[in-house]
CSV table of C-alpha atoms (C1' of nucleotides) in Angstrom, one decimal:
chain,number,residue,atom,x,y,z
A,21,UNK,CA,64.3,-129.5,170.1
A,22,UNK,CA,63.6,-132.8,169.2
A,23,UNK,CA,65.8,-135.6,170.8
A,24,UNK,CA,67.9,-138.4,169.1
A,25,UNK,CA,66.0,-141.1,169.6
A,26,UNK,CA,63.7,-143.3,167.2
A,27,UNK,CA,66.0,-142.5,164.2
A,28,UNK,CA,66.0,-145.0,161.7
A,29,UNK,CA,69.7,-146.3,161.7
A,30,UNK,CA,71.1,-144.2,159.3
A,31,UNK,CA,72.8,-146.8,156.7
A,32,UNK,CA,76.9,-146.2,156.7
A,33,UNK,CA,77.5,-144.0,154.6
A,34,UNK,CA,81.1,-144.0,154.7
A,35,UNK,CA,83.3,-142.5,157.3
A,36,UNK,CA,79.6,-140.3,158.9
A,37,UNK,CA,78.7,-140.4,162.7
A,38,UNK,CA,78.3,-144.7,162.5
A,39,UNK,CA,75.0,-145.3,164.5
A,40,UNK,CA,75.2,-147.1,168.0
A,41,UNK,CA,75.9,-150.7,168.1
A,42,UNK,CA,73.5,-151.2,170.9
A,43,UNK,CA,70.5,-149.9,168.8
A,44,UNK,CA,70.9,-152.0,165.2
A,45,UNK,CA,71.5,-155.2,168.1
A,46,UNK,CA,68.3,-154.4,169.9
A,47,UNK,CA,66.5,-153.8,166.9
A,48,UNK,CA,67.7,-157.5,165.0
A,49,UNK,CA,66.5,-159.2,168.2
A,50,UNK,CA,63.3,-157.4,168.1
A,51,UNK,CA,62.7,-158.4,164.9
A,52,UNK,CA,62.9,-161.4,165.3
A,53,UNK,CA,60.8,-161.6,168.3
A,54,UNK,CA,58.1,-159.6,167.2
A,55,UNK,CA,57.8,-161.3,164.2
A,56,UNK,CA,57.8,-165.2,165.2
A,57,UNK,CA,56.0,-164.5,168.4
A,58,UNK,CA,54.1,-161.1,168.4
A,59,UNK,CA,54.9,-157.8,170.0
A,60,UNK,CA,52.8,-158.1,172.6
A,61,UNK,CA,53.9,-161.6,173.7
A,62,UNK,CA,57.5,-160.0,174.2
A,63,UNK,CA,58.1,-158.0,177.0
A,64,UNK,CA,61.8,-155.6,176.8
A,65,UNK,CA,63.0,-157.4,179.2
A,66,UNK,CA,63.8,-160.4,176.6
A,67,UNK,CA,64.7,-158.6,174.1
A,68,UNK,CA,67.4,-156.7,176.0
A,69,UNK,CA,68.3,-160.2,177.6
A,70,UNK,CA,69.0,-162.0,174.1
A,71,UNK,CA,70.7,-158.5,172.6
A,72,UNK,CA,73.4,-158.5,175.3
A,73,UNK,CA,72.5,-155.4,176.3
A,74,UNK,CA,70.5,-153.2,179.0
A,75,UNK,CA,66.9,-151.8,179.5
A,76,UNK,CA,68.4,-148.2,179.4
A,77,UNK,CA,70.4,-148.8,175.9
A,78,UNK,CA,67.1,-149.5,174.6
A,79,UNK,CA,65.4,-146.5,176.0
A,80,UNK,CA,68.3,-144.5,174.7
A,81,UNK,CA,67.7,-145.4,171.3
A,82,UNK,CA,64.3,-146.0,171.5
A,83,UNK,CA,61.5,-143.9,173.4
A,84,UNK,CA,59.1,-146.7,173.9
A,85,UNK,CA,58.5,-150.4,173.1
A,86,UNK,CA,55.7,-149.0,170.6
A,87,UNK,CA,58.6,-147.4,168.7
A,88,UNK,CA,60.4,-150.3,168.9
A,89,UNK,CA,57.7,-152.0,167.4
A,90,UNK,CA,57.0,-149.6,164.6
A,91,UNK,CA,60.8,-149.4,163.6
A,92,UNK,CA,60.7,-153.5,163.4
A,93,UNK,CA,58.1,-152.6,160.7
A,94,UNK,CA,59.5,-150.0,159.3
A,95,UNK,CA,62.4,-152.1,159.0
A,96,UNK,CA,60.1,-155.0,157.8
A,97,UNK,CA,58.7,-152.4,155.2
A,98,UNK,CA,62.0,-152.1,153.5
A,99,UNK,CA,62.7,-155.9,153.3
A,100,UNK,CA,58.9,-155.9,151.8
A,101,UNK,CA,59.5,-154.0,149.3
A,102,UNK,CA,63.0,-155.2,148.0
A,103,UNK,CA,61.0,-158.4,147.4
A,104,UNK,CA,58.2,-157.0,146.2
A,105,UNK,CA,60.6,-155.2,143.6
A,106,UNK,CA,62.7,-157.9,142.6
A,107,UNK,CA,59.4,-160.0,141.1
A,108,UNK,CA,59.1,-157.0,139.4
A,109,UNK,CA,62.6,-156.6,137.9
A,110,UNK,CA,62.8,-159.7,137.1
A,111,UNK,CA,59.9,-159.4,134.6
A,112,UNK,CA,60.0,-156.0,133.0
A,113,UNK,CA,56.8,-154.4,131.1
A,114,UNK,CA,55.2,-157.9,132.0
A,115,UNK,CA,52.6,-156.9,135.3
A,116,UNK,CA,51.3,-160.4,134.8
A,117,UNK,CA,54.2,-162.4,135.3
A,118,UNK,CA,55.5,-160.0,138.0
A,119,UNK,CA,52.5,-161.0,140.0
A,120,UNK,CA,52.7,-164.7,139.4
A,121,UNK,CA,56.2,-164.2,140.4
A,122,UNK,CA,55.8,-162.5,143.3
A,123,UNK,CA,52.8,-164.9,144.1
A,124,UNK,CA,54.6,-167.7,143.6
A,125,UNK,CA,57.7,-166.7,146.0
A,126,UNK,CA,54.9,-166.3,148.8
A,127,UNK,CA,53.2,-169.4,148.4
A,128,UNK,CA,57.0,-170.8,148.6
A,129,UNK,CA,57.0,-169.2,151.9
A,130,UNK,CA,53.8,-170.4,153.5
A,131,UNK,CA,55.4,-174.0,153.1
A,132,UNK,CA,57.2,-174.2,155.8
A,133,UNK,CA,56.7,-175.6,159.8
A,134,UNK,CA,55.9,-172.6,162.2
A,135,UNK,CA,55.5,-170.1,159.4
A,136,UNK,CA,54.3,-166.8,160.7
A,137,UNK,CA,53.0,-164.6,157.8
A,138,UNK,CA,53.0,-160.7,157.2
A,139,UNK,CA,54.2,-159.3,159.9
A,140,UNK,CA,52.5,-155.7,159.0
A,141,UNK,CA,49.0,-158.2,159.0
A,142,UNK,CA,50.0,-159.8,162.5
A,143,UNK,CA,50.7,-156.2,163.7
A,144,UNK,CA,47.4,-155.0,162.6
A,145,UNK,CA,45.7,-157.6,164.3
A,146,UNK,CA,47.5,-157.4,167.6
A,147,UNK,CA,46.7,-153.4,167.4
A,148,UNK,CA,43.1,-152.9,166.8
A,149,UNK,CA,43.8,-148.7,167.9
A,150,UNK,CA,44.6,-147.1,164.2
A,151,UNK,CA,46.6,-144.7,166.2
A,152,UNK,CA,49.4,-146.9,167.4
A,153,UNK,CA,52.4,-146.7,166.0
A,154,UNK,CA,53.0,-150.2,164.9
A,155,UNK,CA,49.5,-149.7,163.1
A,156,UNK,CA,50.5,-146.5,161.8
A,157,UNK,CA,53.4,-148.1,159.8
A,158,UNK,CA,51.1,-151.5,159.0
A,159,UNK,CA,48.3,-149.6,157.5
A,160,UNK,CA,50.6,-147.3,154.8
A,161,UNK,CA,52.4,-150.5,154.0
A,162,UNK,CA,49.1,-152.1,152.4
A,163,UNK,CA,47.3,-148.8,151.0
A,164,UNK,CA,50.8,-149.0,149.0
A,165,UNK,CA,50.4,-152.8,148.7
A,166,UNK,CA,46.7,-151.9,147.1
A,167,UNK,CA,48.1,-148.9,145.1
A,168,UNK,CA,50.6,-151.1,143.5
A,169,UNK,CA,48.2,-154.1,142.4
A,170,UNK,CA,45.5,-151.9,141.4
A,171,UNK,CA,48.0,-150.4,139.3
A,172,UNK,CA,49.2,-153.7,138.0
A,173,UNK,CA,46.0,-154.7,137.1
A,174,UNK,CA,45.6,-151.7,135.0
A,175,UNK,CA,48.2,-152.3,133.1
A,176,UNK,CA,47.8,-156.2,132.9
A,177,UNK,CA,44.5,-154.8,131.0
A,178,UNK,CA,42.0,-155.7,133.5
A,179,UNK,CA,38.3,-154.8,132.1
A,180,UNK,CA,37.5,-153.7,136.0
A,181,UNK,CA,41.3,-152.9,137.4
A,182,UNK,CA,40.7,-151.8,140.8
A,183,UNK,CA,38.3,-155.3,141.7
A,184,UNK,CA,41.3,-157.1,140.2
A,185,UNK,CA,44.0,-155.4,142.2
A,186,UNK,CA,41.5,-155.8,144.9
A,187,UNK,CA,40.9,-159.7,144.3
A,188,UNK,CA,44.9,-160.3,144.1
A,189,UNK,CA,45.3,-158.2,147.6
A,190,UNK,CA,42.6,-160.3,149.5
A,191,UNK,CA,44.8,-163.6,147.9
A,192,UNK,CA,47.8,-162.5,149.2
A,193,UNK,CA,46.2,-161.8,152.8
A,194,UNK,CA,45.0,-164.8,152.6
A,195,UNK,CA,47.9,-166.7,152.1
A,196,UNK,CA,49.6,-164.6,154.7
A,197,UNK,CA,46.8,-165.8,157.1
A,198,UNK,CA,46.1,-169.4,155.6
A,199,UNK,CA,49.6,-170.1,156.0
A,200,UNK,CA,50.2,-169.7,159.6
A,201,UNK,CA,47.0,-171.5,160.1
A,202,UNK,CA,47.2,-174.5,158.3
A,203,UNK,CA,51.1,-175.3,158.1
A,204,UNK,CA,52.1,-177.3,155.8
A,205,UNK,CA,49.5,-178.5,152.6
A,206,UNK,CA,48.1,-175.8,153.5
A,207,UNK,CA,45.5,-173.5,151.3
A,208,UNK,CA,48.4,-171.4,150.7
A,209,UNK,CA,50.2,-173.1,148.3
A,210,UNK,CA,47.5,-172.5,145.8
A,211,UNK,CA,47.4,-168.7,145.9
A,212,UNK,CA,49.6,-168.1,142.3
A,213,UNK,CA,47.7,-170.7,141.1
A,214,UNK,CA,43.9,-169.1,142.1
A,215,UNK,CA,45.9,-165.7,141.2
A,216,UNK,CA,46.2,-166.8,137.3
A,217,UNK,CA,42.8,-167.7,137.0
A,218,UNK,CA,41.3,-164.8,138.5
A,219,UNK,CA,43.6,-162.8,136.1
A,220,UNK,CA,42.7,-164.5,133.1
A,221,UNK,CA,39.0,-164.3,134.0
A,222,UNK,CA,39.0,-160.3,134.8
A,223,UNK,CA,41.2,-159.5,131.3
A,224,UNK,CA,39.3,-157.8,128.4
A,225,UNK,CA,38.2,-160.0,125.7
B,12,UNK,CA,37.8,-186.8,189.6
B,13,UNK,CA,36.7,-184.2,187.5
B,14,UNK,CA,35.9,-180.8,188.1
B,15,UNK,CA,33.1,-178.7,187.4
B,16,UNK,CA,35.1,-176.1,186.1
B,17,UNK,CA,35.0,-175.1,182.2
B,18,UNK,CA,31.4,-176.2,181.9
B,19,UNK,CA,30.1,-175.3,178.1
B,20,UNK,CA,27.1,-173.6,179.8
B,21,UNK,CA,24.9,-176.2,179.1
B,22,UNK,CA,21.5,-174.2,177.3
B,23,UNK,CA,18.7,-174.7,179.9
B,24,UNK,CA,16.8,-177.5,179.5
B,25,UNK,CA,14.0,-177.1,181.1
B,26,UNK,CA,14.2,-177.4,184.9
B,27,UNK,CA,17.6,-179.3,185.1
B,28,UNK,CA,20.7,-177.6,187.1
B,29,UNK,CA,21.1,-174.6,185.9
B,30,UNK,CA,24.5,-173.4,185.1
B,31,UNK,CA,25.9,-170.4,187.4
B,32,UNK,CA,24.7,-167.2,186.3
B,33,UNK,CA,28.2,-165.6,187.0
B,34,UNK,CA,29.5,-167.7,184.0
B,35,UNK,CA,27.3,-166.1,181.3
B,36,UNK,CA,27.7,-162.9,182.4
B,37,UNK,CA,31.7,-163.4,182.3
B,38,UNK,CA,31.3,-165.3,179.2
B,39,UNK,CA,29.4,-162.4,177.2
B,40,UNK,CA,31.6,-159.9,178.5
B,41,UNK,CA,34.8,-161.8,177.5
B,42,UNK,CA,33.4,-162.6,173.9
B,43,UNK,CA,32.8,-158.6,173.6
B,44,UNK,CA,36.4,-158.1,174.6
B,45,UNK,CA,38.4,-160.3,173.6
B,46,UNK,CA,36.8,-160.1,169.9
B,47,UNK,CA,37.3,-156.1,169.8
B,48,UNK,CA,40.1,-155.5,171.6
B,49,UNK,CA,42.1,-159.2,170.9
B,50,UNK,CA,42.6,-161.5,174.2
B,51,UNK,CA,46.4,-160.8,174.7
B,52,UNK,CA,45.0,-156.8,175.2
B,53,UNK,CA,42.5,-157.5,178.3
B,54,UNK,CA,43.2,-158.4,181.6
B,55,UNK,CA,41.3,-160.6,183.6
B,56,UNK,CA,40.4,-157.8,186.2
B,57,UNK,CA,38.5,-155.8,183.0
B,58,UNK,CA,36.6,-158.7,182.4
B,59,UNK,CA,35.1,-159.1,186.0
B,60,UNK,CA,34.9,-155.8,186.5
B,61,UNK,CA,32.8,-154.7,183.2
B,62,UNK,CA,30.7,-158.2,184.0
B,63,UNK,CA,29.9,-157.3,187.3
B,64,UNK,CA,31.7,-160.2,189.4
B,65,UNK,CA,34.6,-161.0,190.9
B,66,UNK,CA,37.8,-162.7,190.2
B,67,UNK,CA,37.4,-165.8,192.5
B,68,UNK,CA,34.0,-166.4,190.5
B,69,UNK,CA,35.8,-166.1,187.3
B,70,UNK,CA,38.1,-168.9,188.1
B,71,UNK,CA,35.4,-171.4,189.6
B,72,UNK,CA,33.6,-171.6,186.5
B,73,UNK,CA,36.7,-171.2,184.3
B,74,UNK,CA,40.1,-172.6,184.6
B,75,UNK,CA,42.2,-170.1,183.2
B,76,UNK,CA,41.9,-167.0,181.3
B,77,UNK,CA,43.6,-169.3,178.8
B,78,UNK,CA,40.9,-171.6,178.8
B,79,UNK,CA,38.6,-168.9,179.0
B,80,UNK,CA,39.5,-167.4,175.5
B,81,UNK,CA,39.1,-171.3,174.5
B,82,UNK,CA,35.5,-170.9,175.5
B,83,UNK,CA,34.6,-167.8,173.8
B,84,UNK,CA,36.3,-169.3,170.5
B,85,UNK,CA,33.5,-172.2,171.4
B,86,UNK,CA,30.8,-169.7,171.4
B,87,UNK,CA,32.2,-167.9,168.4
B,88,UNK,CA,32.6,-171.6,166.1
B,89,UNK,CA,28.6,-171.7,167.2
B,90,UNK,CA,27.8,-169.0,165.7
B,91,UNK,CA,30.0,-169.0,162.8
B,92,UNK,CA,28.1,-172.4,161.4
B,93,UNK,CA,24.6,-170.7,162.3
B,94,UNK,CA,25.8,-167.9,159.8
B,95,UNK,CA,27.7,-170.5,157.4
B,96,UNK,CA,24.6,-172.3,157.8
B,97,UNK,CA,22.2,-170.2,156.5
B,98,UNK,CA,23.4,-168.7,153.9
B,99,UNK,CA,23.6,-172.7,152.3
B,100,UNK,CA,19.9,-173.4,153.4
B,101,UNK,CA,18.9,-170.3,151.4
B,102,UNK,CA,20.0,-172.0,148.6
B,103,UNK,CA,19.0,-175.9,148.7
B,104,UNK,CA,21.3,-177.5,146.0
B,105,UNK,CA,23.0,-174.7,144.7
B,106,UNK,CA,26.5,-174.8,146.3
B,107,UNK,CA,27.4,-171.7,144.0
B,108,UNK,CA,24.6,-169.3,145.2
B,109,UNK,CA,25.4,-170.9,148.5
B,110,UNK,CA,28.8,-169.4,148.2
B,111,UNK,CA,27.9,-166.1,147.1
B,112,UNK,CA,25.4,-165.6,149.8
B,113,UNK,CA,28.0,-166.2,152.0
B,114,UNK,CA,30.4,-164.1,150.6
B,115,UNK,CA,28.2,-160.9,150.2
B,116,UNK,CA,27.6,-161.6,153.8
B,117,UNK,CA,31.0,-161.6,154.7
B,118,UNK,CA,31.7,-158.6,152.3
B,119,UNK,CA,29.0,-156.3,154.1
B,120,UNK,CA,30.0,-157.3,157.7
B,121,UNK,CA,33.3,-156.1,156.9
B,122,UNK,CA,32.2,-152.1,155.6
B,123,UNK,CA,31.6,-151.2,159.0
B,124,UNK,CA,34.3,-148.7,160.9
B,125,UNK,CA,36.2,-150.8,163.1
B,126,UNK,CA,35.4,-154.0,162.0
B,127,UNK,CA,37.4,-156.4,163.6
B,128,UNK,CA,37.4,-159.3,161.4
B,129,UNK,CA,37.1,-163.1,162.1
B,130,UNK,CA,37.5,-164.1,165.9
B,131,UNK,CA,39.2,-167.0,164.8
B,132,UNK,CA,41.8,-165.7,162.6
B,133,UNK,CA,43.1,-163.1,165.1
B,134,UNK,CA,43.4,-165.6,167.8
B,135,UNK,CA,45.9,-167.8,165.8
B,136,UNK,CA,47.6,-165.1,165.2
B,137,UNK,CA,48.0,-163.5,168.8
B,138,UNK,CA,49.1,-167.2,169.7
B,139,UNK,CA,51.4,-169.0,167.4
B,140,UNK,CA,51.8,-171.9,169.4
B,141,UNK,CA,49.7,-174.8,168.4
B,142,UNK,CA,49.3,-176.1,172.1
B,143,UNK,CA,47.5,-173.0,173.2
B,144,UNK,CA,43.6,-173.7,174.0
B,145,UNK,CA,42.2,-171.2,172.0
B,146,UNK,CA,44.4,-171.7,168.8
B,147,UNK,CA,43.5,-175.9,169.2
B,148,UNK,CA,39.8,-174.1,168.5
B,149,UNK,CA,41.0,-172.0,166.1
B,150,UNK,CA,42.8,-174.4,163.8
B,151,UNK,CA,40.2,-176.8,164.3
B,152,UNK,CA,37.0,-174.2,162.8
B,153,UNK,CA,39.5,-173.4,160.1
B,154,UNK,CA,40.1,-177.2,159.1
B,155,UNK,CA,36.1,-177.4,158.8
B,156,UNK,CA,35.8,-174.4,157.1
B,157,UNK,CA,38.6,-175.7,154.4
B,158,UNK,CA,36.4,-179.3,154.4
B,159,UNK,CA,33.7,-177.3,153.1
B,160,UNK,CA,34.5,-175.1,150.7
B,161,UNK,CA,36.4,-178.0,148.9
B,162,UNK,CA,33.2,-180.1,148.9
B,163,UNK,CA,31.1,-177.5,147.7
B,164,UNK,CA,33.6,-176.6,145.4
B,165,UNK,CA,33.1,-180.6,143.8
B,166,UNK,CA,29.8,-180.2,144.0
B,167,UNK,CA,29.9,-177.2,141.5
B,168,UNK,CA,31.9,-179.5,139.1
B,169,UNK,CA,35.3,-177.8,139.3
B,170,UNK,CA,37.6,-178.7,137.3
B,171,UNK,CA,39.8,-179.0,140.3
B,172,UNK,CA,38.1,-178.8,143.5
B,173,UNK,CA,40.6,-178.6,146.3
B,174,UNK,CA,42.6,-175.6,144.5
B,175,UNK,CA,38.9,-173.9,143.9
B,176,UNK,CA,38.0,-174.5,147.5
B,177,UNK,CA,41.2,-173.3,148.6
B,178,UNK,CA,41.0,-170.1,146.7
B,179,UNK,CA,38.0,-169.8,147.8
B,180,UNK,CA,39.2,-169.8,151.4
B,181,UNK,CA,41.9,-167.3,150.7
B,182,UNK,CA,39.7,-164.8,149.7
B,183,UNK,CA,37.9,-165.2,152.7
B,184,UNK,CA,40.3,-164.8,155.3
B,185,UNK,CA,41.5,-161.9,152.4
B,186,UNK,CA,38.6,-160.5,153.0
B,187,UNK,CA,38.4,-161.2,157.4
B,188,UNK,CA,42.0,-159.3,157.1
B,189,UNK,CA,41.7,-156.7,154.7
B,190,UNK,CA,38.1,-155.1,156.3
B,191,UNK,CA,39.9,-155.0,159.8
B,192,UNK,CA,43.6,-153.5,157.7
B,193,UNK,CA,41.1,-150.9,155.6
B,194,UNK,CA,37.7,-150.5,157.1
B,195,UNK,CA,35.6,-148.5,155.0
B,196,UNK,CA,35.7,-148.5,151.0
B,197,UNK,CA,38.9,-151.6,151.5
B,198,UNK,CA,39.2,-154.5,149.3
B,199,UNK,CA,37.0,-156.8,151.0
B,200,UNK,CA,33.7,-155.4,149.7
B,201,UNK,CA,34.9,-157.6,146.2
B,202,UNK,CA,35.1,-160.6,147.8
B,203,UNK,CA,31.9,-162.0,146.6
B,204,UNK,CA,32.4,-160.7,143.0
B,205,UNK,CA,35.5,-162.1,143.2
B,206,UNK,CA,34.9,-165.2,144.0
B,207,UNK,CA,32.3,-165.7,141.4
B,208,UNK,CA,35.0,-164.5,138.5
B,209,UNK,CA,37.3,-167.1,139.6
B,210,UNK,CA,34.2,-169.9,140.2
B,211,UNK,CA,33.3,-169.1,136.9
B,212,UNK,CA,36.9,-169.6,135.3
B,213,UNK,CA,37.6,-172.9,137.5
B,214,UNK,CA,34.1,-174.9,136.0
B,215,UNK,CA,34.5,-178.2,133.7
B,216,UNK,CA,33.7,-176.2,130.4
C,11,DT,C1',95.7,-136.0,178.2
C,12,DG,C1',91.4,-134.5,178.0
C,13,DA,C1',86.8,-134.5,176.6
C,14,DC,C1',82.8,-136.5,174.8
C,15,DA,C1',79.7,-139.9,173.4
C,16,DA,C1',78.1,-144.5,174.0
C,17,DT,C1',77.3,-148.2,176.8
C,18,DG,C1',77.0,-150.8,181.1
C,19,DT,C1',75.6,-151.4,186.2
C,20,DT,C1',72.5,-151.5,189.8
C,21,DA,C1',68.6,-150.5,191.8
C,22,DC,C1',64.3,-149.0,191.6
C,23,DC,C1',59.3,-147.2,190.3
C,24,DG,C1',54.0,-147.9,190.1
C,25,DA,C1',50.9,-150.6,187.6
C,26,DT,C1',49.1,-154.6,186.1
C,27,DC,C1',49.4,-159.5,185.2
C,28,DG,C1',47.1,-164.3,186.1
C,29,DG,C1',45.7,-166.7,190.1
C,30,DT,C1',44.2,-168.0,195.0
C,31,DA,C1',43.3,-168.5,200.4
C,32,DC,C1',39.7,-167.8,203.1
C,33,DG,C1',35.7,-166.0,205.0
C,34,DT,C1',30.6,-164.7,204.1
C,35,DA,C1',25.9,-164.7,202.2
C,36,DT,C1',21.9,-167.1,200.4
C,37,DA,C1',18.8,-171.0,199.5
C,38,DC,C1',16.9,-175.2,200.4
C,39,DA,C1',16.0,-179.6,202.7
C,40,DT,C1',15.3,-181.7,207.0
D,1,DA,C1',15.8,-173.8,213.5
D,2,DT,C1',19.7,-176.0,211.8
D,3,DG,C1',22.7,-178.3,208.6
D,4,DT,C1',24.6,-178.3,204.2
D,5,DA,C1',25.9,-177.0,199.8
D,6,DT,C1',26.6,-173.5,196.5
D,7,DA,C1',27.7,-168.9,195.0
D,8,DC,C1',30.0,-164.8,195.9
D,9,DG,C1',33.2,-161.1,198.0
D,10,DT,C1',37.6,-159.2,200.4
D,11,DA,C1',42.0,-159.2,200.4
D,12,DC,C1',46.0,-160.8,199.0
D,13,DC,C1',50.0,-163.4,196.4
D,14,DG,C1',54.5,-163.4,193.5
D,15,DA,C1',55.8,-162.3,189.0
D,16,DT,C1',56.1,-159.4,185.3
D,17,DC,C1',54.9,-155.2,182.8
D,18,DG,C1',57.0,-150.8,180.6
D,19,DG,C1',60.1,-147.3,182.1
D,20,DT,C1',63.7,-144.5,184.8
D,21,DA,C1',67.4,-142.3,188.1
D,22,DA,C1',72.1,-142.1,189.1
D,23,DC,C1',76.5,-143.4,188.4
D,24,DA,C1',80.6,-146.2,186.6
D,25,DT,C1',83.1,-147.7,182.5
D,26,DT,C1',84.8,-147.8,178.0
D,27,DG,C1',86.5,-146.3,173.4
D,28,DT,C1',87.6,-142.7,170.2
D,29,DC,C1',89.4,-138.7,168.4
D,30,DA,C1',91.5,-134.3,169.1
DNA sequence: TGACAATGTTACCGATCGGTACGTATACAT
DNA sequence: ATGTATACGTACCGATCGGTAACATTGTCA
């Protein structure tokens, strides 16, 4: 029978079983942590430290700090996505403005002190084994990322839609990267920029 | 006084005092390691162990495993303007072919299984703070990459150089990211073509 | 009131972390 | 042969790593 642990803090639905306190805590200081300064740079001990609570409250939720770490992405994945969504929403049947708007809200990002980029790419990096769980969760995150601007492309009327989706992804990485690198004035700052004129370079004539 | 200790294993020249060979051997080995497997994920103990040596002699050539990972970055900036290097003397005068032969370089390093992208990149991000030896190397390479893309990017006649250059470098690290995310078949293998789509939209007409 | 689930407390485990005190081997010059 | 310096090895340090056993406390709902 499998256990209770690792499950992904059902939202409240209502009046239903409300998940333990303990575990949405542990998992908000995690975040955190393992976003601004790496999984592997935090030990448990921290995290329970700043959440208040134990080491065993985070075993009980939680079978292992690799779980841990792959809920904070699963978690991450979510947030993703809502933003990634709202770009689109907010220009419908338009792909090409919902990519310069979803460009442009990331190059916002980059421009700020101690920026830490995609915390699915950090993850990646800091797990080289594809079959950790943190990587687990980091790599279905960007085949979706590539599904979805390939897609784009297509529609946008790309003459070749898949090196065009593929262009716009290694942009986005590289604002991800460039922008913890480089801080502020940073290369970063021009991705919607380099993004439009790649665009308008790879549309049928 | 000064120590010996964090030497830059001066290359033999000729019959003067030749460095310890501990050092390279613990050097080697550490660039092997820490480049696959990322510095945060190997212990000191691996290192001497796989090189052969022993702790103590570890830390008479070196004065930390921080600086340590400093050094290897060293080594790996060497390198990394040999390779930068040649693909621009192929190409005397021709910044744009210098480019490409830089990128389809980059793009067929990265279509190997387990590629683990650039050195350089992953160290910044397994150490966000700007203080840490091997980030100080990192950041610096990364400033002199950024230097030269922009100037080559002028010497192409861009119509704007510096955001040229800097999409240039985003596709890069795109690309340094993205092989290591997807290995085989991923986006980085159209870096180069890429590239030359958006050199070619981002020329004085 | 009783029962259960969630959390806390304390103390501990073996393994590994980065780093070092101190003795030994080798080579070379005198 | 003996001194001297340099390179190397054995053994160890305290701290921290991820993880657990056993038990006490709390809050909630029946």
């Amino acid at each position: 029978m499998p256990t209770d642990k690792n499950i992904e803090l059902t939202i409240s639905d209502g009046h239903a079983s409300a998940p333990p306190k303990a575990a949405k805590k542990i998992l908000d200081v995690a975040y955190d942590l393992f976003y601004r300064r790496g999984i592997r740079a935090i030990g448990v001990d921290e995290i329970v430290k700043r959440a208040g609570v134990t080491k065993p409250s985070l075993y009980r939720s939680f079978p292992s700090k690799d779980e841990l770490a792959a809920s904070y992405l699963r978690q991450y994945d979510r947030e993703y996505w809502e933003r990634f969504d709202e770009a689109v929403a907010a220009h419908p049947g338009d792909p090409r403005a919902q990519i310069k708007a979803f460009l442009t809200r990331i190059g916002k990002r980059t421009q700020v002190a101690d920026y830490r980029g995609c915390g699915m790419t950090n993850a990646a990096v800091e797990y080289p084994d594809h079959s950790h769980p943190a990587r687990v969760v980091s790599e279905a995150n960007k085949q979706e990322l590539r599904r979805r601007l390939r897609a784009m492309a297509a529609a946008m009327g790309a003459q070749d839609p898949d090196t065009l989706g593929d262009g716009l992804l290694l942009l986005i990485e590289g604002a991800y990267i460039s922008g913890q690198l480089f801080g502020l004035g940073g290369p970063a700052q021009a991705v919607a920029r380099n993004a439009d004129l790649l665009i308008e370079a790879s549309l049928k004539k």
